[in-house]
Each structure stands twice: as structure tokens, then as C-alpha cells.
PDB file of C-alpha atoms in Angstrom:
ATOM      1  CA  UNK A 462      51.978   0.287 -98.176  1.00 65.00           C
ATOM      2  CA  UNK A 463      50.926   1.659 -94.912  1.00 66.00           C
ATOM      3  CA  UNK A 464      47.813   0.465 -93.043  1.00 70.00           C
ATOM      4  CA  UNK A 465      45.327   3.127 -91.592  1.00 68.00           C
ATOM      5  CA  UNK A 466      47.261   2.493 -87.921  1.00 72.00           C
ATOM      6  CA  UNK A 467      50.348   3.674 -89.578  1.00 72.00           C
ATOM      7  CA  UNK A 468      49.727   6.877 -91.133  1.00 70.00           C
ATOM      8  CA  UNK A 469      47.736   8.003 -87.690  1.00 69.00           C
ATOM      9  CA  UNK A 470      50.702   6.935 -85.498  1.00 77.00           C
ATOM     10  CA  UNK A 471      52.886   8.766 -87.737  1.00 79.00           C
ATOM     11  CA  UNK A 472      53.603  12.345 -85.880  1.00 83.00           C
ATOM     12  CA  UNK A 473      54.459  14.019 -89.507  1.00 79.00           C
ATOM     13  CA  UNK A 474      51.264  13.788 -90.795  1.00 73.00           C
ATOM     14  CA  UNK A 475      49.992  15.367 -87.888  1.00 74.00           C
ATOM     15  CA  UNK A 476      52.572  18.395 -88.082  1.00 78.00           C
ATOM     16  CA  UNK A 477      52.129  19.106 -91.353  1.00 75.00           C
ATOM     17  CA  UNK A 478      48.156  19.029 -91.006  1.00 73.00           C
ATOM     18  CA  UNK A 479      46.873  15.449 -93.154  1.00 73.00           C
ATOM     19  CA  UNK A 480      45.255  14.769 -90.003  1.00 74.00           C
ATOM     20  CA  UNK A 481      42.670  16.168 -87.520  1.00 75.00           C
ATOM     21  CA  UNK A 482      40.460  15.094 -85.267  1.00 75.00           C
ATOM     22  CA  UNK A 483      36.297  15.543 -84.451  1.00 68.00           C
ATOM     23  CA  UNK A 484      34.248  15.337 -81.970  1.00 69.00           C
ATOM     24  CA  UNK A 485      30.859  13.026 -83.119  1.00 61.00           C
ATOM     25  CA  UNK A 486      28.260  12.946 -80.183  1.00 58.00           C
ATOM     26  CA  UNK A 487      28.186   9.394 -80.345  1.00 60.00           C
ATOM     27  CA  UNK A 488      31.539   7.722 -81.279  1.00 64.00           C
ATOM     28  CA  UNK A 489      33.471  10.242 -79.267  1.00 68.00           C
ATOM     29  CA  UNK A 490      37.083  11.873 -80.792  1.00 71.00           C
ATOM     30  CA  UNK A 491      37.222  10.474 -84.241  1.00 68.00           C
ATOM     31  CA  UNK A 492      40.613  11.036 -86.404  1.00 73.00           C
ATOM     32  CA  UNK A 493      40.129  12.227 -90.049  1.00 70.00           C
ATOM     33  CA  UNK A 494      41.932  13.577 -93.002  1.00 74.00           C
ATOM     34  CA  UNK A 495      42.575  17.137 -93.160  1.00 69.00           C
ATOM     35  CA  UNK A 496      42.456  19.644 -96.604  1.00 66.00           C
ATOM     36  CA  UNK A 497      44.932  18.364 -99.125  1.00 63.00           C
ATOM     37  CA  UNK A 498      44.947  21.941-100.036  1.00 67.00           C
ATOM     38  CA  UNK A 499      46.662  25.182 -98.290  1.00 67.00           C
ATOM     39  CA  UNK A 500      45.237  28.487 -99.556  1.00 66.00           C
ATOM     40  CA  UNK A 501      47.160  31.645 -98.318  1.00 65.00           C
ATOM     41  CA  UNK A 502      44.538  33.877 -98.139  1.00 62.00           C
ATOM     42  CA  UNK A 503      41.278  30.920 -97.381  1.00 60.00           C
ATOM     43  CA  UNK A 504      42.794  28.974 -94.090  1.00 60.00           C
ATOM     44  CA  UNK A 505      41.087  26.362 -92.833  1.00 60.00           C
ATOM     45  CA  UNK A 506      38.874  25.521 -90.629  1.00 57.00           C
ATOM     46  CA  UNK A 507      38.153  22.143 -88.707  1.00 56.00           C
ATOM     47  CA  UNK A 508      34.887  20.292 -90.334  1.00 57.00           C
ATOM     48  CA  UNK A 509      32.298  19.135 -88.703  1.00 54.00           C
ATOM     49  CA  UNK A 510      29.899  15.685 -88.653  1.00 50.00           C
ATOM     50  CA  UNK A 511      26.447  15.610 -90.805  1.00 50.00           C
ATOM     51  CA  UNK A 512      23.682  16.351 -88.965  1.00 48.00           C
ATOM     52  CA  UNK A 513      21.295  13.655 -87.747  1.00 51.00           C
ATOM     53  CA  UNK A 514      17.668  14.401 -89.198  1.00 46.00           C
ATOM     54  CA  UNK A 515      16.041  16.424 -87.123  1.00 47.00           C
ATOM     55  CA  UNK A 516      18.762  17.928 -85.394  1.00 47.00           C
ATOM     56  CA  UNK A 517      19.189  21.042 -86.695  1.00 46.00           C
ATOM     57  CA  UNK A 518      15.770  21.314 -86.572  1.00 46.00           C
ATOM     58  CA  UNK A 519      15.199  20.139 -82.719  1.00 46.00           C
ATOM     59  CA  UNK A 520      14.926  23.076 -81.597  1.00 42.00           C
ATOM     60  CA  UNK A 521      12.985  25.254 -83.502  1.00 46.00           C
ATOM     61  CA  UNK A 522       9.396  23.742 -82.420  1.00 50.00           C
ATOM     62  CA  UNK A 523      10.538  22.896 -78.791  1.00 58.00           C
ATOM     63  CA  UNK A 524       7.225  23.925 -76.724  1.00 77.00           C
ATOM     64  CA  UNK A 525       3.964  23.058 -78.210  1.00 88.00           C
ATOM     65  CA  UNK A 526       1.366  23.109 -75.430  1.00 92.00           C
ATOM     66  CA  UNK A 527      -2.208  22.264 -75.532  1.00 95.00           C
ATOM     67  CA  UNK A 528      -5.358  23.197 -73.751  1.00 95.00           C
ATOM     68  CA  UNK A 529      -8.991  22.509 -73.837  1.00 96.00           C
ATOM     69  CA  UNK A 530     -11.706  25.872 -72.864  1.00 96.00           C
ATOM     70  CA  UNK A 531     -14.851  23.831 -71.463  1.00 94.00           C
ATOM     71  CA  UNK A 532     -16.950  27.041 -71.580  1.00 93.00           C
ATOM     72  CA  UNK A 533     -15.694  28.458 -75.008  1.00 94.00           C
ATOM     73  CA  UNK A 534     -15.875  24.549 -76.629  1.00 94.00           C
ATOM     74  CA  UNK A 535     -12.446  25.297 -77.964  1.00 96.00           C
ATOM     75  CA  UNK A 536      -9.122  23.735 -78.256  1.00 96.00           C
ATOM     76  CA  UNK A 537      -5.799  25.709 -77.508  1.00 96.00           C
ATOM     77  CA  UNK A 538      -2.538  24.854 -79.165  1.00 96.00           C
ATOM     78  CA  UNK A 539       0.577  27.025 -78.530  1.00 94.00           C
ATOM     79  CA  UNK A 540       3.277  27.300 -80.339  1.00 91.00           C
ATOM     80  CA  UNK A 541       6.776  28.812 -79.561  1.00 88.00           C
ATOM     81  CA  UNK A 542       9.621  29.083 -81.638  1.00 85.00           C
ATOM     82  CA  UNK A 543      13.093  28.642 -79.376  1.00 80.00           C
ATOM     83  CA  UNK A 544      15.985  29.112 -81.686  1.00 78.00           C
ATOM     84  CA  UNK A 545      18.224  31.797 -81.137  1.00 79.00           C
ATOM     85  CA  UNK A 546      17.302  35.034 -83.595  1.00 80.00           C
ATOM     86  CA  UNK A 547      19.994  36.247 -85.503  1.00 81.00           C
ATOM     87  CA  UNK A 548      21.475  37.696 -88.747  1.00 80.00           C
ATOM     88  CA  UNK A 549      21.875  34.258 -89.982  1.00 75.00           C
ATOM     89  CA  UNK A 550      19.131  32.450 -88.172  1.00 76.00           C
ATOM     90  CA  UNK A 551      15.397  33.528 -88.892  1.00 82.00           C
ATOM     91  CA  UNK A 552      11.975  33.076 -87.709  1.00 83.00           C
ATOM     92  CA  UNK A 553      10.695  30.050 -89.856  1.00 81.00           C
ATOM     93  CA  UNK A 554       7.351  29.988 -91.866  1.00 86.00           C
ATOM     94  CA  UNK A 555       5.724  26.309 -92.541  1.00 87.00           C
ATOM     95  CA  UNK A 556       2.834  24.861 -92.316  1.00 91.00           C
ATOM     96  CA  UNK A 557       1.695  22.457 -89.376  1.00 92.00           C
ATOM     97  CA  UNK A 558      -0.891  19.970 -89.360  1.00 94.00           C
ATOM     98  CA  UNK A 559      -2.859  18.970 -86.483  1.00 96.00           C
ATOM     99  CA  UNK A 560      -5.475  16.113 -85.845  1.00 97.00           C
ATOM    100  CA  UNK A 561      -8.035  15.806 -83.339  1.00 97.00           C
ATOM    101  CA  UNK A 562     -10.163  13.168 -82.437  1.00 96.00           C
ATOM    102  CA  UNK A 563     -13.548  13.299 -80.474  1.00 95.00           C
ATOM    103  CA  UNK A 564     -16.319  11.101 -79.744  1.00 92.00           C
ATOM    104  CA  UNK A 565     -18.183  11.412 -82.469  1.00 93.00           C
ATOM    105  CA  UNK A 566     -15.551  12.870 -85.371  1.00 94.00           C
ATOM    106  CA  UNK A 567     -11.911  13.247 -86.302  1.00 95.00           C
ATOM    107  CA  UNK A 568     -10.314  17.057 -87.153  1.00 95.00           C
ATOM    108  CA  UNK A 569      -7.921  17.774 -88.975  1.00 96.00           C
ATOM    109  CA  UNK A 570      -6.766  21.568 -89.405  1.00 96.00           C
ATOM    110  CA  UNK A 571      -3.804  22.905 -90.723  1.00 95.00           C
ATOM    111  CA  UNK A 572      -1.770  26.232 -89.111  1.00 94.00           C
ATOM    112  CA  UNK A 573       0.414  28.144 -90.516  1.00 93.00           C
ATOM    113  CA  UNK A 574       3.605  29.003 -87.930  1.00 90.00           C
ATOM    114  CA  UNK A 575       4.851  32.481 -88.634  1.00 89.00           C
ATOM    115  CA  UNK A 576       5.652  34.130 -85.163  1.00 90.00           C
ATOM    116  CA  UNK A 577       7.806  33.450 -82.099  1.00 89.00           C
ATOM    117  CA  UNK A 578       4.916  32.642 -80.263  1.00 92.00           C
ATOM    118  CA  UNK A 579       1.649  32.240 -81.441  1.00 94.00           C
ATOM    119  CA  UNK A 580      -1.826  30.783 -80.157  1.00 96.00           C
ATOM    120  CA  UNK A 581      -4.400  28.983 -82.642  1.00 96.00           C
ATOM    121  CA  UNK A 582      -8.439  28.190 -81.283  1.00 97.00           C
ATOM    122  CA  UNK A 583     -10.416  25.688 -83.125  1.00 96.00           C
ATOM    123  CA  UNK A 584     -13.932  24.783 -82.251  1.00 96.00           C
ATOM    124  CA  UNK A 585     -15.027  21.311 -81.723  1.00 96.00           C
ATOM    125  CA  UNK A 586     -18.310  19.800 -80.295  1.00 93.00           C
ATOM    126  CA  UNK A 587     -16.518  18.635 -77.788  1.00 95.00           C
ATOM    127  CA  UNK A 588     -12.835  18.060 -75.694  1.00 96.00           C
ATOM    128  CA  UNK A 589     -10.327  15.593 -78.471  1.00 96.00           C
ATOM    129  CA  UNK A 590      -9.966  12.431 -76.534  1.00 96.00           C
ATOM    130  CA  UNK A 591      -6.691  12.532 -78.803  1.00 97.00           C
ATOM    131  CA  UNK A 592      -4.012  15.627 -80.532  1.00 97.00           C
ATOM    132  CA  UNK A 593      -1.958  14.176 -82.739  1.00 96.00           C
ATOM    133  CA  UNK A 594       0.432  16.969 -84.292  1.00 93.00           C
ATOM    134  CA  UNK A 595       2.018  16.371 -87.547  1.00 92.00           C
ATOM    135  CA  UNK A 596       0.205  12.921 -87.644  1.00 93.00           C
ATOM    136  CA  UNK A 597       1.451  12.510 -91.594  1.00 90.00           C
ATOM    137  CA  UNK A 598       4.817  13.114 -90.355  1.00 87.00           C
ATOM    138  CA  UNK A 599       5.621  15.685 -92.913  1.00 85.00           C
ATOM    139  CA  UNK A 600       8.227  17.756 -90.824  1.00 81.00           C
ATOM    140  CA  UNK A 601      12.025  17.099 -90.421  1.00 72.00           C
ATOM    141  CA  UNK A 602      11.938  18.371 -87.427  1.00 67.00           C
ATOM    142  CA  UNK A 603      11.304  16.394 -83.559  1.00 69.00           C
ATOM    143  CA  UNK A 604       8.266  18.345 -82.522  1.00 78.00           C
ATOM    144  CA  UNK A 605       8.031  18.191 -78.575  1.00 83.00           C
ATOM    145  CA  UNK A 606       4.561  17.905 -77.938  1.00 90.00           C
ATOM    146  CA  UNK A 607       3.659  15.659 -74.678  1.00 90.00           C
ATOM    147  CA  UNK A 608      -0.251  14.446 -74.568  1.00 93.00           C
ATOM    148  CA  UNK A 609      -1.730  14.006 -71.086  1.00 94.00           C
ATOM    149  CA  UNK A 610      -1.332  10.340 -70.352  1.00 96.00           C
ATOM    150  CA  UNK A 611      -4.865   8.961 -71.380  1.00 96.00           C
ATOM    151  CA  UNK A 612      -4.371  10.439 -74.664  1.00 96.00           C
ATOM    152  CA  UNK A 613      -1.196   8.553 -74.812  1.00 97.00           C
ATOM    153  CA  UNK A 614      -3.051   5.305 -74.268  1.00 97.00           C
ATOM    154  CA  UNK A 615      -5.610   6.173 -77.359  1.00 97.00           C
ATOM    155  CA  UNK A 616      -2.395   7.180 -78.861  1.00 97.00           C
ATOM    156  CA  UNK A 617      -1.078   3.467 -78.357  1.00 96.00           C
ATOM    157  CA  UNK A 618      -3.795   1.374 -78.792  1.00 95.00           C
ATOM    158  CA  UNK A 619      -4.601   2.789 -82.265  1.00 95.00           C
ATOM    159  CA  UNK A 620      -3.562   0.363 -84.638  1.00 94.00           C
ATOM    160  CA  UNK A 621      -3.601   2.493 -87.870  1.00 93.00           C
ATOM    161  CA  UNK A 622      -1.122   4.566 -86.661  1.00 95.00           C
ATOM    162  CA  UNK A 623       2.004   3.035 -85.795  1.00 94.00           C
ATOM    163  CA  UNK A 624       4.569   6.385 -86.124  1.00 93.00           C
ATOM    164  CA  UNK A 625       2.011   7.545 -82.990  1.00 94.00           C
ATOM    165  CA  UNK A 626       2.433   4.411 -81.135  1.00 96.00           C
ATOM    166  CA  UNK A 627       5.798   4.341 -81.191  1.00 95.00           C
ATOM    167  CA  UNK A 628       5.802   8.381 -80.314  1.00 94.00           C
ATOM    168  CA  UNK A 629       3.668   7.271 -77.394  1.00 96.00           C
ATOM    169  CA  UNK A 630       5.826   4.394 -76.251  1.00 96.00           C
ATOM    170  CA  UNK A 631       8.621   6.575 -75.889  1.00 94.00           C
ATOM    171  CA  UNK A 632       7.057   9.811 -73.966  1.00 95.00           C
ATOM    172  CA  UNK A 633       5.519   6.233 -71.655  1.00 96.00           C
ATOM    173  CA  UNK A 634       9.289   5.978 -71.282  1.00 95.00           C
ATOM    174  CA  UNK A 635      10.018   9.149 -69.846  1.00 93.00           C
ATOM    175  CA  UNK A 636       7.997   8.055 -66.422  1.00 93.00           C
ATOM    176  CA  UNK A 637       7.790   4.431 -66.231  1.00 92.00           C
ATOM    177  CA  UNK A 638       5.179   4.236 -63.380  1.00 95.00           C
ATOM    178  CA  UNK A 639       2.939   1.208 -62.745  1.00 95.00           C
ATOM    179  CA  UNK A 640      -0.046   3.139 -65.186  1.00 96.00           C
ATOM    180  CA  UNK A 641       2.759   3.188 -67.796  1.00 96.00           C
ATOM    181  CA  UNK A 642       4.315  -0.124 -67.494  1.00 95.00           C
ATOM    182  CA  UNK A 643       0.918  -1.557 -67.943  1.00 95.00           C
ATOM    183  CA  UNK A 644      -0.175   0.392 -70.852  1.00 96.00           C
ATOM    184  CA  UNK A 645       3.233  -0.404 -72.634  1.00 95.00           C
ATOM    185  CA  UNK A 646       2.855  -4.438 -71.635  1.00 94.00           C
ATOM    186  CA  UNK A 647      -0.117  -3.945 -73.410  1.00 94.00           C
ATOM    187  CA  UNK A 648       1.338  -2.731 -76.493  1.00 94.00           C
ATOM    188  CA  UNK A 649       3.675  -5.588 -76.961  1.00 93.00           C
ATOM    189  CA  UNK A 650       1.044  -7.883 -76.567  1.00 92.00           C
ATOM    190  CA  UNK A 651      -1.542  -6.120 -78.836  1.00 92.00           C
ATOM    191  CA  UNK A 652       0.478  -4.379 -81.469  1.00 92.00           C
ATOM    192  CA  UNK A 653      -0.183  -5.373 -84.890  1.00 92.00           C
ATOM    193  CA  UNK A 654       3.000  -4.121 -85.981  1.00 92.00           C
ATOM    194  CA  UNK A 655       6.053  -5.888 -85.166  1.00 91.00           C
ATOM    195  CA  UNK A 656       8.235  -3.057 -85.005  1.00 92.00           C
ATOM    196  CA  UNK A 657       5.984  -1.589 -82.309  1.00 94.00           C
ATOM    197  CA  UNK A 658       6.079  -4.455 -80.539  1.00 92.00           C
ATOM    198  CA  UNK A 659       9.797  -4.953 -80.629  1.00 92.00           C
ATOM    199  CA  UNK A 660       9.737  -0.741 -79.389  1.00 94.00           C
ATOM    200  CA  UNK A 661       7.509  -2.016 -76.546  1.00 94.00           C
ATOM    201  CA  UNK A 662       9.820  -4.604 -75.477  1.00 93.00           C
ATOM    202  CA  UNK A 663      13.197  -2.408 -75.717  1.00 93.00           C
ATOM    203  CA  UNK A 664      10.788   0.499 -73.250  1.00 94.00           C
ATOM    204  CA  UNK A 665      10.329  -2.728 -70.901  1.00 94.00           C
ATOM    205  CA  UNK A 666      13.851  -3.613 -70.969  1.00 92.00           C
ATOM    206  CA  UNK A 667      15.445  -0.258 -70.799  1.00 92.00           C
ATOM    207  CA  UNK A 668      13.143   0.780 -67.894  1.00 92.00           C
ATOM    208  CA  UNK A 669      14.625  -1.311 -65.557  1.00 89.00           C
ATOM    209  CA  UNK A 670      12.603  -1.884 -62.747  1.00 91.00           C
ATOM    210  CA  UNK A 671      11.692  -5.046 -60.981  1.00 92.00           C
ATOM    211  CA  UNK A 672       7.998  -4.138 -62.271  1.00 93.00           C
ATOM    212  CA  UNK A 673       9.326  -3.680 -65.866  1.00 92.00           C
ATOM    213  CA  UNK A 674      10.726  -7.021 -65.833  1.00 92.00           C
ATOM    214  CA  UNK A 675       7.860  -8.725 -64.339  1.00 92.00           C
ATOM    215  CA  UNK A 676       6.047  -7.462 -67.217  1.00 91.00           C
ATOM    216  CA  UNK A 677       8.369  -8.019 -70.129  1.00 90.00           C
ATOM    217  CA  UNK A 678       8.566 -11.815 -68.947  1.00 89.00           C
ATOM    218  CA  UNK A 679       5.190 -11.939 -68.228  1.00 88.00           C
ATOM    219  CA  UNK A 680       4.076 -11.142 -71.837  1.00 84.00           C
ATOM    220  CA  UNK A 681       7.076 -13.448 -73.563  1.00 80.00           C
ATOM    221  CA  UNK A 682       5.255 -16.326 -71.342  1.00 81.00           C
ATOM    222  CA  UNK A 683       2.162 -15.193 -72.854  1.00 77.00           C
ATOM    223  CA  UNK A 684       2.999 -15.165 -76.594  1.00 61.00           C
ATOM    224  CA  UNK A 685       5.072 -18.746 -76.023  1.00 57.00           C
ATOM    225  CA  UNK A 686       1.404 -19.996 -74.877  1.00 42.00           C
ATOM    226  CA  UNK A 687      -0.541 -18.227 -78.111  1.00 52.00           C
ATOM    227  CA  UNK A 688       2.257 -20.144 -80.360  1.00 53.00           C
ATOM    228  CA  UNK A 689       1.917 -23.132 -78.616  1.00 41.00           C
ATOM    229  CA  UNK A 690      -2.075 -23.106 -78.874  1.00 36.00           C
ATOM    230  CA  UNK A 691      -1.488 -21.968 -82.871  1.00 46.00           C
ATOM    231  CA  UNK A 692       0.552 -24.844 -83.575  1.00 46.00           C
ATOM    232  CA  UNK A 693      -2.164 -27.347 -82.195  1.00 37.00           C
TER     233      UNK A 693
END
């Protein structure tokens, strides 16, 4: 019996094509076995990995801006469709839900994305204090949308919605400034959700800086205290 290091060290298999290698964008050259099967008129071709979700689908939503008309009382979204128009590759048609949230209400309104760009208006009594697109998370597809930075702190600090905090904690990521570090300390310390908090503590960590540090020990020391007092 041969062991996997055998038949990949043996320089038959790869003349005679059992063998082939991929590229995966995370474990690098990977070797794998080739088509058991030679068809004289169907050759083949190398494979390829599975995409990741979303991958494919990256793209295709890639710049979703958003403005607010003080004098009109409206709210801008625009939408653009990036992917590269072909035979093969189409304009898509889906549906897209967005959510805003004033002072006094929360709107929720439903688009329909057809074009390669497009512009959609909605009335409101008065400038969202949050946009949340997709908030239901019904698309399999990473929707670039980035929300001026006090939105991202509503964003954060709402409890209910834990897929938009941890959204928020990593476009805080992006530019970890002193207004960011805080609003992410914050997050581990408040965060009803332990998986946010354990998101907020990874952004700390990852970021780096002297300041991020000071803050990511700062809030352990604090939670060490909380236990303590709890166990009393």
C-alpha cells in the first residue's frame, strides 16, 4: 500500500496525468487527482476550487452609495452593478431591501435592481440616523455599502441586530482611529452577544496599535472586576 506521500512523489503519476495541481486563495498550490478518464474528442481541462459564498457574487453590488436631500426631505440610494457584461454574464434582476431609521419611525422599502446603474428616492420626515441595506440578510452576495461613521455607532450599539454589529465592527476596522477604537471598546464591553463581543476583541487585537491594546486590556480588566463583584 502506498501512503498519500508516495503516489505524489511518484513522477509516473504525474506523466501520465493522475495528478494536478490548484491554486486555492488561501492554502496556496494544492496537489489533486486528475480525470480517471481520457476522452479523444472531450480533453480536459484543469478544475477549479468551490466558491466561497459570496464570491461569485462580490462583485455584482460593489458601489451602493447613499445621500440625504435636506430641501427635497428625501433619501438617495445608488446602485451600480460592476460585473463585466457579456454573452455569458448578464445584468441581474432581484429584489433589495432597505431599512431606515429616524427619530420618530423605522422604514423599510423594498427596490427592485434591474439596471447598471440606477437611483431610488424615498421620502421620510426626516434624515435616517441609520441605512441598513439587506438588514434580513437575504442576499448571497457581500453588498459594499459603507455608513458615515455615526451611523456605524447606532449600527453597533443596537442590540437586536447583531449581523449589523458585526458589519459595523468590521468597516470600524478599516480606519482604526481613536473615534473607532473607542466605539469598538465599547462594543466588547456592551454587546449582548458573545460572538460580537469576541468580533470586538479580534478588531482590537488585529488593529495593532499601542491605543488598540490599551483598550483591549483595559476592557479584559474591566470584565475580571464585573465577575469578581458577581461572584460576591
Amino acid at each position: 500500500m502506498l501512503f498519500r506521500s508516495d503516489v505524489v512523489a511518484d513522477q509516473n503519476m504525474w506523466n501520465n496525468g493522475y495528478l494536478s495541481t490548484l491554486n486555492h486563495p488561501e492554502w496556496g498550490e494544492v496537489t489533486m487527482p486528475g480525470a480517471p478518464i481520457r476522452m479523444s474528442d472531450t480533453p480536459m481541462v484543469p478544475g477549479q476550487f468551490v466558491a466561497e459564498l459570496g464570491q461569485d457574487t462580490e462583485i455584482i453590488l460593489s458601489e451602493l452609495g447613499y445621500s440625504w436631500d435636506e430641501r427635497a426631505g428625501s433619501a438617495k440610494i445608488s446602485v451600480k452593478q460592476t460585473q463585466k457584461i457579456s454573452e455569458e454574464t448578464h445584468l441581474f434582476d432581484l429584489p433589495l431591501t432597505l431599512r431606515f431609521r429616524t427619530k420618530t419611525e423605522t422604514v423599510e422599502r423594498t427596490i427592485r435592481i434591474r439596471e447598471k446603474e440606477e437611483d431610488f428616492h424615498f421620502q421620510l420626515p426626516s434624515a435616517p440616523e441609520l441605512v441598513r441595506v439587506d438588514p434580513n440578510t437575504s442576499i448571497l452576495a457581500k453588498i459594499q455599502f459603507k455608513p458615515t461613521r455615526p451611523m456605524l455607532a447606532i449600527q453597533l450599539a443596537d442590540h437586536e441586530d447583531n449581523i449589523g454589529q458585526l458589519i459595523a465592527l468590521e468597516q470600524l476596522a478599516e480606519k482604526p482611529d481613536t473615534d473607532a477604537i473607542n466605539l469598538i471598546q465599547k462594543a466588547l464591553l456592551n454587546a449582548k452577544h458573545h460572538a460580537v463581543r469576541m468580533k470586538a476583541a479580534d478588531t482590537l487585537k488585529k488593529a495593532g496599535t499601542p491605543e488598540a491594546y490599551a483598550a483591549l486590556k483595559s476592557a479584559l480588566r474591566s470584565e475580571e472586576h464585573t465577575s469578581e463583584l458577581q461572584s460576591h
